[in-house]
Short mmCIF file of C-alpha atoms in Angstrom, two decimals:
data_model
loop_
_atom_site.label_atom_id
_atom_site.label_comp_id
_atom_site.label_asym_id
_atom_site.label_seq_id
_atom_site.Cartn_x
_atom_site.Cartn_y
_atom_site.Cartn_z
CA GLN A 1 194.13 36.29 278.19
CA VAL A 2 192.60 38.99 275.80
CA GLN A 3 194.15 41.02 272.91
CA LEU A 4 192.63 44.16 271.92
CA VAL A 5 193.21 46.28 269.01
CA GLU A 6 191.71 49.79 268.55
CA SER A 7 190.92 51.35 265.12
CA GLY A 8 189.01 54.20 263.88
CA GLY A 9 191.03 57.29 265.32
CA GLY A 10 191.89 60.25 263.22
CA LEU A 11 191.70 64.15 262.94
CA VAL A 12 188.50 65.92 262.97
CA GLN A 13 187.40 69.34 263.45
CA ALA A 14 185.54 70.40 266.67
CA GLY A 15 181.99 69.24 266.41
CA GLY A 16 182.67 66.33 264.21
CA SER A 17 182.40 62.73 264.97
CA LEU A 18 184.38 59.56 265.11
CA ARG A 19 183.43 55.84 266.07
CA LEU A 20 186.25 54.01 267.43
CA SER A 21 186.31 50.28 267.48
CA CYS A 22 188.06 47.61 269.56
CA GLY A 23 188.42 44.23 268.29
CA ALA A 24 188.86 41.68 271.05
CA SER A 25 190.46 38.11 270.91
CA ALA A 26 189.88 36.17 274.01
CA SER A 27 191.23 32.76 274.75
CA GLY A 28 189.69 30.50 277.34
CA ARG A 29 186.65 33.09 278.03
CA ALA A 30 183.99 34.75 275.97
CA LEU A 31 184.35 38.31 275.74
CA SER A 32 180.94 38.63 277.66
CA THR A 33 182.83 37.87 280.61
CA TYR A 34 184.61 41.05 280.71
CA ILE A 35 183.59 44.69 281.57
CA MET A 36 184.81 46.86 278.67
CA GLY A 37 186.18 50.31 279.08
CA TRP A 38 187.71 53.25 276.91
CA PHE A 39 190.24 55.43 278.47
CA ARG A 40 192.09 58.24 277.15
CA GLN A 41 195.41 59.92 277.73
CA ALA A 42 196.57 63.28 276.39
CA PRO A 43 200.25 64.29 276.17
CA GLY A 44 201.72 64.99 279.49
CA LYS A 45 198.56 64.04 281.20
CA GLU A 46 197.50 60.82 283.22
CA ARG A 47 195.36 58.19 281.65
CA GLU A 48 191.72 58.74 282.52
CA PHE A 49 188.49 56.89 282.22
CA ALA A 50 186.07 57.86 279.51
CA ALA A 51 183.31 55.24 279.32
CA ALA A 52 182.60 51.62 280.22
CA ILE A 53 179.98 48.96 279.36
CA SER A 54 178.85 46.13 281.36
CA ARG A 55 179.42 42.37 280.30
CA ASN A 56 176.06 41.99 278.52
CA GLY A 57 175.91 45.86 277.45
CA GLY A 58 172.86 46.43 279.77
CA SER A 59 174.66 49.17 281.70
CA THR A 60 176.95 51.97 280.83
CA TYR A 61 179.01 54.56 282.70
CA TYR A 62 180.60 57.79 281.33
CA LYS A 63 182.93 60.55 282.50
CA ASP A 64 180.82 63.61 283.09
CA SER A 65 182.46 65.50 280.37
CA VAL A 66 181.34 63.03 277.79
CA LYS A 67 177.85 62.40 278.67
CA GLY A 68 175.59 63.01 275.94
CA ARG A 69 178.39 62.98 273.29
CA PHE A 70 179.86 59.71 273.61
CA THR A 71 178.16 56.27 273.37
CA ILE A 72 179.75 52.97 274.31
CA SER A 73 178.41 49.87 272.96
CA ARG A 74 179.44 46.21 272.23
CA ASP A 75 178.83 43.28 270.06
CA ASN A 76 179.79 40.15 271.91
CA ALA A 77 178.99 37.97 268.92
CA LYS A 78 181.44 39.88 267.00
CA ASN A 79 184.07 40.44 269.74
CA THR A 80 183.87 44.16 269.28
CA VAL A 81 183.41 47.20 271.46
CA TYR A 82 182.64 50.63 270.00
CA LEU A 83 182.86 54.30 271.07
CA GLN A 84 180.81 56.72 269.11
CA MET A 85 182.01 60.10 269.72
CA ASN A 86 179.88 62.96 268.69
CA SER A 87 180.23 66.79 269.00
CA LEU A 88 183.89 66.53 269.47
CA LYS A 89 185.74 69.10 271.27
CA PRO A 90 189.51 69.82 271.19
CA GLU A 91 189.82 68.76 274.78
CA ASP A 92 188.93 65.36 273.71
CA THR A 93 192.14 65.02 271.83
CA ALA A 94 193.97 62.15 273.33
CA VAL A 95 195.19 58.66 272.55
CA TYR A 96 192.17 56.31 273.26
CA TYR A 97 192.64 52.89 274.75
CA CYS A 98 190.34 50.03 275.01
CA ALA A 99 190.56 47.99 278.13
CA ALA A 100 189.04 44.75 279.55
CA SER A 101 188.31 44.09 283.19
CA SER A 102 187.48 40.97 285.14
CA ASP A 103 185.94 43.07 288.08
CA VAL A 104 182.43 42.33 288.97
CA VAL A 105 181.26 45.90 288.51
CA ILE A 106 182.22 48.85 286.40
CA THR A 107 185.06 50.93 287.86
CA PRO A 108 186.75 53.95 286.59
CA SER A 109 190.29 53.18 287.67
CA THR A 110 192.85 52.19 285.15
CA THR A 111 194.22 49.78 287.83
CA GLN A 112 190.97 47.62 287.60
CA TYR A 113 191.63 46.80 284.00
CA ARG A 114 194.06 44.00 283.04
CA TYR A 115 194.21 43.93 279.26
CA TRP A 116 194.82 47.19 277.10
CA GLY A 117 195.02 47.91 273.53
CA GLN A 118 197.88 49.89 271.79
CA GLY A 119 195.63 52.83 271.47
CA THR A 120 194.37 54.91 268.53
CA GLN A 121 195.00 58.77 268.17
CA VAL A 122 192.08 61.20 268.25
CA THR A 123 192.76 64.70 267.40
CA VAL A 124 190.06 67.27 267.42
CA SER A 125 191.16 70.59 265.87
CA SER A 126 189.65 73.92 266.55
#
């Protein structure tokens, strides 16, 4: 069981930056046993993959449209996952969700992530 709580969302102008944090509380297993991902969902659209990071942080994977702008990282000792978002664009506007997966490999599918946070709103104005 993993409880995830996102924070750090807000309203920024295009070109600005935000850093999202995901605090995790895991019972029975260390956070390092989970692949962690960030997904986002804009109004009226399906939830989509944004970024993911391997259990030890050695590998990352990004949606093409955020490569070079977003950086996912984790600090297992602090039970925290981060998403640094730079050069934000209006199309990045969405609710951003932190998620945990027990899969062996990183996958971009929402169905592969068992645990989800409540989401944090990111709004980018133009």
